[in-house]
Coordinates of C-alpha atoms in Angstrom, one line a residue:
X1138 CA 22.8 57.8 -44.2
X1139 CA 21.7 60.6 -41.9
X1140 CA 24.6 63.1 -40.9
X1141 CA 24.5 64.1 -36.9
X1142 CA 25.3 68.3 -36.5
X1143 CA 28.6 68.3 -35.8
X1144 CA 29.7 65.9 -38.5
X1145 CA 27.2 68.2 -40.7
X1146 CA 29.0 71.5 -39.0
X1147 CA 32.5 69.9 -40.0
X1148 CA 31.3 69.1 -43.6
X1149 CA 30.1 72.6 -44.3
X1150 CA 32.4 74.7 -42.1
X1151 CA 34.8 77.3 -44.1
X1152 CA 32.5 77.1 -47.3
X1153 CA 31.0 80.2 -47.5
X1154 CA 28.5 79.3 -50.2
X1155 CA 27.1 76.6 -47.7
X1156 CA 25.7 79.1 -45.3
X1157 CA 22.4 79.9 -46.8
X1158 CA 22.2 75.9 -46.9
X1159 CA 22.8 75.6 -43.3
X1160 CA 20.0 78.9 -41.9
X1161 CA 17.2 76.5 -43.8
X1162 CA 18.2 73.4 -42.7
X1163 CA 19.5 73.1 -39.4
X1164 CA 16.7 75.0 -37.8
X1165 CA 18.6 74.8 -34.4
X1166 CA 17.1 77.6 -32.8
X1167 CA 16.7 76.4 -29.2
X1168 CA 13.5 77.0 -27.7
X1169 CA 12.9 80.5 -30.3
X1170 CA 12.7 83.5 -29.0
X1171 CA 9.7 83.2 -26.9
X1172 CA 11.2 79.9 -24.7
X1173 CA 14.5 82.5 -24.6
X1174 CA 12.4 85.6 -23.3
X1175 CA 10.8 82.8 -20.6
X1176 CA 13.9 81.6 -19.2
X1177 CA 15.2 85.2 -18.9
X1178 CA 12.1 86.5 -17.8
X1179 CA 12.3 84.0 -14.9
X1180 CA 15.7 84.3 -13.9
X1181 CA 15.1 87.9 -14.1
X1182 CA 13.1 87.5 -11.2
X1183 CA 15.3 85.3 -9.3
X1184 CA 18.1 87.7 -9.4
X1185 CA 19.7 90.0 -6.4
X1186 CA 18.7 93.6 -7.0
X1187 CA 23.3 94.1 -7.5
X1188 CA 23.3 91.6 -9.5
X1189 CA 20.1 92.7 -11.7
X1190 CA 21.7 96.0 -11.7
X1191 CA 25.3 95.1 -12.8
X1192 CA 23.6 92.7 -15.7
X1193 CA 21.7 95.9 -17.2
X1194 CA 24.6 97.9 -16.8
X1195 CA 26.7 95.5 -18.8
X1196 CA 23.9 95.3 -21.6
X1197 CA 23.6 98.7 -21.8
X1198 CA 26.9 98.5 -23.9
X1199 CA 24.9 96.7 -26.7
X1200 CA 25.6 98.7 -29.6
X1201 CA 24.6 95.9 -32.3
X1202 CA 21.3 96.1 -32.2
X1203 CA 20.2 93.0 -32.6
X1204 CA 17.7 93.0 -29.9
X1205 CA 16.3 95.2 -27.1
X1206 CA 18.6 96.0 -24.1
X1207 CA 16.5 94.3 -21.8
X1208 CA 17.2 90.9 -20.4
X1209 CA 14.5 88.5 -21.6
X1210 CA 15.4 90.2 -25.2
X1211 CA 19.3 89.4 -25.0
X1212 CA 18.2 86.2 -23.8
X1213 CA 17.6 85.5 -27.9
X1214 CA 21.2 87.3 -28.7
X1215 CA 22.9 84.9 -29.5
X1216 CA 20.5 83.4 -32.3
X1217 CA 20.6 86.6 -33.9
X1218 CA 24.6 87.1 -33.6
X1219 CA 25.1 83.4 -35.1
X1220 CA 23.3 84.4 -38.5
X1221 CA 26.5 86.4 -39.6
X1222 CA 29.1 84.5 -37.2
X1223 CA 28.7 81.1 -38.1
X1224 CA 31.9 79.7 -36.3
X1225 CA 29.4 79.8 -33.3
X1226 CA 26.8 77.6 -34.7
X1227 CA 28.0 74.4 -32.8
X1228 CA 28.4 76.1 -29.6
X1229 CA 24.4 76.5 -29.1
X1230 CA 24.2 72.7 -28.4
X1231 CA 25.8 69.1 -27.7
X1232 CA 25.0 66.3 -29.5
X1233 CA 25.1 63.6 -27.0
X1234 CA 24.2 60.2 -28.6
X1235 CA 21.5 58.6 -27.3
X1236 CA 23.0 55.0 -28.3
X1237 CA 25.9 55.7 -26.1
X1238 CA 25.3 59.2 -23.9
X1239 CA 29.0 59.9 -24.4
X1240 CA 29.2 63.7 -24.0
X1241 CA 32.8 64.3 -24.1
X1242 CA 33.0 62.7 -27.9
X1243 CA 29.7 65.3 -28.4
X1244 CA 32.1 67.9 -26.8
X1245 CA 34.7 67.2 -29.4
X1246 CA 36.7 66.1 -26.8
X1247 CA 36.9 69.3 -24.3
X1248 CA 39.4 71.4 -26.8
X1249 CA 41.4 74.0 -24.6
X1250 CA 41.7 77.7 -25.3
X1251 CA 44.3 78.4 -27.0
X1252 CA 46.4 81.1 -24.7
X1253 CA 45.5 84.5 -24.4
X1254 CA 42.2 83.9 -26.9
X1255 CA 38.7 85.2 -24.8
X1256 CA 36.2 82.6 -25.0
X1257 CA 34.4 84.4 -27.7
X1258 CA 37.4 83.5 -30.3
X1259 CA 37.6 79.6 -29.6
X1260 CA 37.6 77.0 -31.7
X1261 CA 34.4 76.2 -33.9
X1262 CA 34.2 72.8 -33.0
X1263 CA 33.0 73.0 -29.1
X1264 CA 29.5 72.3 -27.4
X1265 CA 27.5 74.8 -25.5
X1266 CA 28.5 73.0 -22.0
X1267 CA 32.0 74.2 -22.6
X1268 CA 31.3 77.8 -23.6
X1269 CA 29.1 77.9 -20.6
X1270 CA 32.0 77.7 -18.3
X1271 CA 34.2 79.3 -20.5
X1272 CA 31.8 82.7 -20.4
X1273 CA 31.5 82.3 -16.5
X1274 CA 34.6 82.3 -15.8
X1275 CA 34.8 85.7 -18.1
X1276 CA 32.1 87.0 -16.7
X1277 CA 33.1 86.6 -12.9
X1278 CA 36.4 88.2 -13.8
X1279 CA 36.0 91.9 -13.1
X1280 CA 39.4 91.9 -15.0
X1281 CA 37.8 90.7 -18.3
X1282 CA 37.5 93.2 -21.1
X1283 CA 34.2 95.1 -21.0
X1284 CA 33.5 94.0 -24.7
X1285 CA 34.3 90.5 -24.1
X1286 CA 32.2 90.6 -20.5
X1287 CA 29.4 91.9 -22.2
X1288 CA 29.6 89.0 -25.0
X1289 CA 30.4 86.3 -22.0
X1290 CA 26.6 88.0 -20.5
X1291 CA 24.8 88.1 -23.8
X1292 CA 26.2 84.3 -24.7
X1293 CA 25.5 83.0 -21.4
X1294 CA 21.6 84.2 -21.4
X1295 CA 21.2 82.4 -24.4
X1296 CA 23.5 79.2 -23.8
X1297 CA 21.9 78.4 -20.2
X1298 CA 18.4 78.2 -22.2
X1299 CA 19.9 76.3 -25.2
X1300 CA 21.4 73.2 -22.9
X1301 CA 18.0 72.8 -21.2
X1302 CA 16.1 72.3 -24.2
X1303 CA 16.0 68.1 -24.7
X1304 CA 17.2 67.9 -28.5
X1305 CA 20.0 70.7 -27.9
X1306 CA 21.7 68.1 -25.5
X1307 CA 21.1 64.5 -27.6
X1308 CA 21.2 63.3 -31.0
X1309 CA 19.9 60.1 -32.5
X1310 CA 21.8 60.4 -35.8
X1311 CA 19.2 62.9 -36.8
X1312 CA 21.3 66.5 -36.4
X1313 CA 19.0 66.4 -33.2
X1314 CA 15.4 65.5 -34.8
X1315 CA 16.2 67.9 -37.6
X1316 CA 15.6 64.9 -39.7
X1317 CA 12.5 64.1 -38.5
X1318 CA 9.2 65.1 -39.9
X1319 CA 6.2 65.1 -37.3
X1320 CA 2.5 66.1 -37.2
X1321 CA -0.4 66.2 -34.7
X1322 CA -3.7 68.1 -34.5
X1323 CA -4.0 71.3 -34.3
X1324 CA 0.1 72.1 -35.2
X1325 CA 1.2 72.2 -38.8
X1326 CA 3.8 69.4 -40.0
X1327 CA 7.2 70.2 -38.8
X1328 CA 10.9 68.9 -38.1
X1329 CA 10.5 67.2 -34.4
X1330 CA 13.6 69.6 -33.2
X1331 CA 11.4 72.7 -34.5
X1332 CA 8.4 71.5 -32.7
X1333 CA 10.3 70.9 -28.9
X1334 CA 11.7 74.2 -29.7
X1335 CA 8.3 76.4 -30.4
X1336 CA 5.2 74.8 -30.9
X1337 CA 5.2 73.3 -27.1
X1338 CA 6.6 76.7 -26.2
X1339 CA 3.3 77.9 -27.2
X1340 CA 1.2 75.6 -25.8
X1341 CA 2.1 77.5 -22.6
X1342 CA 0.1 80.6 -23.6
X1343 CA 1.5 83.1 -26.4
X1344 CA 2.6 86.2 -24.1
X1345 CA 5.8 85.7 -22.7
X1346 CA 5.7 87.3 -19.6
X1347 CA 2.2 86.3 -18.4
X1348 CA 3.7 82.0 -19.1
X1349 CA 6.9 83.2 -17.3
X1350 CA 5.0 84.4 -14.2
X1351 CA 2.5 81.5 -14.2
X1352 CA 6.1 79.5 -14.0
X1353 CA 7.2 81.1 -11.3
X1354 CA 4.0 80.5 -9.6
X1355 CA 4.8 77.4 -9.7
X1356 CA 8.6 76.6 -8.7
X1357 CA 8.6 75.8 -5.5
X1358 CA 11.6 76.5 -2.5
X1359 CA 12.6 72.4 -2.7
X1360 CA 12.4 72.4 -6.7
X1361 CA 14.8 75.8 -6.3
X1362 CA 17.4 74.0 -4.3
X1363 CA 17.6 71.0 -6.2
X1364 CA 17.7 72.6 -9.4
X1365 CA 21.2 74.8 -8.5
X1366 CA 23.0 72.0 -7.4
X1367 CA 25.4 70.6 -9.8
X1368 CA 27.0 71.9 -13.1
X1369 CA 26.5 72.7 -16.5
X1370 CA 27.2 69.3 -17.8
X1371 CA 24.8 67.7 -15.3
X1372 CA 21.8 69.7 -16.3
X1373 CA 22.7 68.6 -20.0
X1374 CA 23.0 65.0 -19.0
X1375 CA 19.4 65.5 -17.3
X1376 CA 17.9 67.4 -20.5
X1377 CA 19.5 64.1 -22.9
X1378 CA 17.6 61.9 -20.3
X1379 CA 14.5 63.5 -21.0
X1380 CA 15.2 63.5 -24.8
X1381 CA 15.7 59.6 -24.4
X1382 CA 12.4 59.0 -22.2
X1383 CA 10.3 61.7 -23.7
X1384 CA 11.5 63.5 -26.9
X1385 CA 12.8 60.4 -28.1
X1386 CA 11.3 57.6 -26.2
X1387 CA 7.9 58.6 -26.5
X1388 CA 7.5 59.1 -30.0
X1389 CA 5.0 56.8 -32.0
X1390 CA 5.8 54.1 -34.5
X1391 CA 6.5 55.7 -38.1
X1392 CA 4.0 55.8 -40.5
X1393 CA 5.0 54.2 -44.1
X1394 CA 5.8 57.6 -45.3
X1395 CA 8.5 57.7 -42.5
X1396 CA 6.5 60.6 -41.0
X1397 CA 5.8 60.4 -37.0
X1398 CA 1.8 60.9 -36.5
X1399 CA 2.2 62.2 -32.6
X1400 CA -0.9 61.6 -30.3
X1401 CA -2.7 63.9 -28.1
X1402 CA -0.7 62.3 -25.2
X1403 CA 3.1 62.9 -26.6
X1404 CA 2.3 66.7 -27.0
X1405 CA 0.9 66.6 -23.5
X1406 CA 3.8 65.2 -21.9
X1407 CA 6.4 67.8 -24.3
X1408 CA 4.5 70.8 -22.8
X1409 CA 4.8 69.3 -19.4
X1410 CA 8.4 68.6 -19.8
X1411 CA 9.0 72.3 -21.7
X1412 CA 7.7 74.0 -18.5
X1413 CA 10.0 72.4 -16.4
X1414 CA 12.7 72.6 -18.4
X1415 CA 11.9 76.3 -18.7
X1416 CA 11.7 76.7 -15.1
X1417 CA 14.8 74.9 -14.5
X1418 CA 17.0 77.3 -17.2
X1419 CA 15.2 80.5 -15.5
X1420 CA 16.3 79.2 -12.1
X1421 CA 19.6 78.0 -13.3
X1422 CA 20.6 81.0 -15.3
X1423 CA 20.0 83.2 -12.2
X1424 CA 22.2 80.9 -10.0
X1425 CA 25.1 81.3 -12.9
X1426 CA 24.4 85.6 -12.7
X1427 CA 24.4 85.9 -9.2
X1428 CA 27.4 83.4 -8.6
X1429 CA 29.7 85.2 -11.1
X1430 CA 28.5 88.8 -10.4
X1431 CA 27.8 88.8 -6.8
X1432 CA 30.0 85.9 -5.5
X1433 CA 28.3 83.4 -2.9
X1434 CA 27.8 85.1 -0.1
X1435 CA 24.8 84.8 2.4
X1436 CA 22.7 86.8 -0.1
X1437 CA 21.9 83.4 -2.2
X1438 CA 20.1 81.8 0.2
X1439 CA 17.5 84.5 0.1
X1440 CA 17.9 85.0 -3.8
X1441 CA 16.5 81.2 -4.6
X1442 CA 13.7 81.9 -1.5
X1443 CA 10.5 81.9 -3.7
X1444 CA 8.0 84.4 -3.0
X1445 CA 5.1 81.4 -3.7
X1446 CA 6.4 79.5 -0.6
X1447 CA 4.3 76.4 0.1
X1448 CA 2.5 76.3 -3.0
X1449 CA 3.1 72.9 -5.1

């Protein structure tokens, strides 16, 4: 019987002995560093010049070292800070069931924070869509700690990315294709969750910033104004769609072994579907940046204006 990742979370959680078990086999790291550096690279762009101001300022205050102070590097914070904090391991995603797409049960039922705790001390058991809004409504509170407003920034860069990636917002009682061993030519044998989170990620191109530009190229003014409507639990609902149509949906039938054997077509489609959803998380993440640190003012209509205008 295959264990989903929160049941797997719950089984393991407060056994300290368990957490060298859990870094080699959950391999849950959404999108790896480079799909993290893309999706702040890009909403780098798409931020106001106070609001790209007030974010460095705020990261400046990293004294962990974990990363680089710059914003696509915090953008894979969060990865790093779970090694040693494992009470945030279930936030980085929300295993909606794809038999049922019931996102509050993935969501552990919405728990509350208990009074007077930041939303960096909550409750294990919660799923990245919660935590988003938890951290923006830390973050657009100039009245927030400093230490806790620069965790709310450093969570949020990573989370935005995490809930956009298809297998970080579904599960198919596979801890989120964990439990799934795949193949296809040219990309060594892998779990299906490790190859939506890297190896289409580098079928884009293997330099960060030159994929994240030819990204931008691409989003157009109507794809920008659809793509900041709604809320954080939308844009997961749309990412487990994809996981059911695509990540899912797509895959071929098993070979005997078990094993998935994917065609040239299924990683074709992934990339496809990784660019947008990259594009989407840049875009988004902005939108969440410059809403919380420079309210929503006239300035947003020019901040989501795209300098590539017209090009489709």
């Amino acid at each position: 019987m295959k264990l989903n990742r929160k049941l797997f979370l719950t089984l393991i959680s407060g056994v300290a002995c368990a957490a060298p078990l859990l870094l080699t086999t959950q391999n849950a790291l959404a999108w790896g560093d480079e799909g993290h550096m893309i999706v702040g690279t890009i909403a780098n762009h798409y931020l106001t010049d106070d609001v790209r101001s007030q974010v460095n300022a705020i990261l400046a205050n990293d004294a962990t070292g974990l990363t680089a102070g710059d914003i696509a590097s915090e953008a894979t914070w969060a990865d790093k800070y779970r090694s040693s904090h494992r009470e945030t391991a279930a936030w980085h995603f929300v295993d909606t069931e794809i038999s049922d797409g019931d996102i509050d049960a993935a969501c552990f039922g919405h728990p509350s924070l208990p009074a007077n705790t930041p939303a960096s001390g909550g409750v294990a058991q919660d799923c990245v869509v919660d935590k988003i809004d938890q951290f923006t409504t830390e973050l657009r509170d100039p009245n927030t700690d400093p230490a806790e407003r620069l965790l709310a920034l450093q969570f949020l860069l990573h989370f935005v990315g995490d809930l956009h990636q298809p297998l970080h917002s579904s599960d198919s009682n596979d801890r989120g294709g964990n439990d799934e061993t795949v193949s296809a030519t040219g990309i060594a044998s892998g779990k299906l969750h490790a190859y939506w989170d890297t190896a289409f990620v580098n079928k884009l191109g293997t330099d960060q910033s030159q994929v994240a530009s030819a990204l931008i190229a691409k989003i157009t003014n109507a794809e920008i104004a659809q793509w900041q409507q709604q809320t954080p639990r939308d844009w997961s609902l749309e990412a487990f769609a994809l996981a059911r149509t695509d990540a899912y949906g797509k895959l071929p039938t098993p070979e005997s072994n078990g094993k998935y054997k994917l065609p040239a077509s299924y990683v074709s489609n992934a990339t496809s579907v990784v660019a947008l959803q990259l594009s989407r998380a840049g875009v988004r993440l902005a939108k969440v940046l410059n809403d919380a640190l420079g309210g929503n003012g006239s300035s947003s209509a020019s901040v989501f204006s795209s300098p590539f205008s017209g090009k489709k």
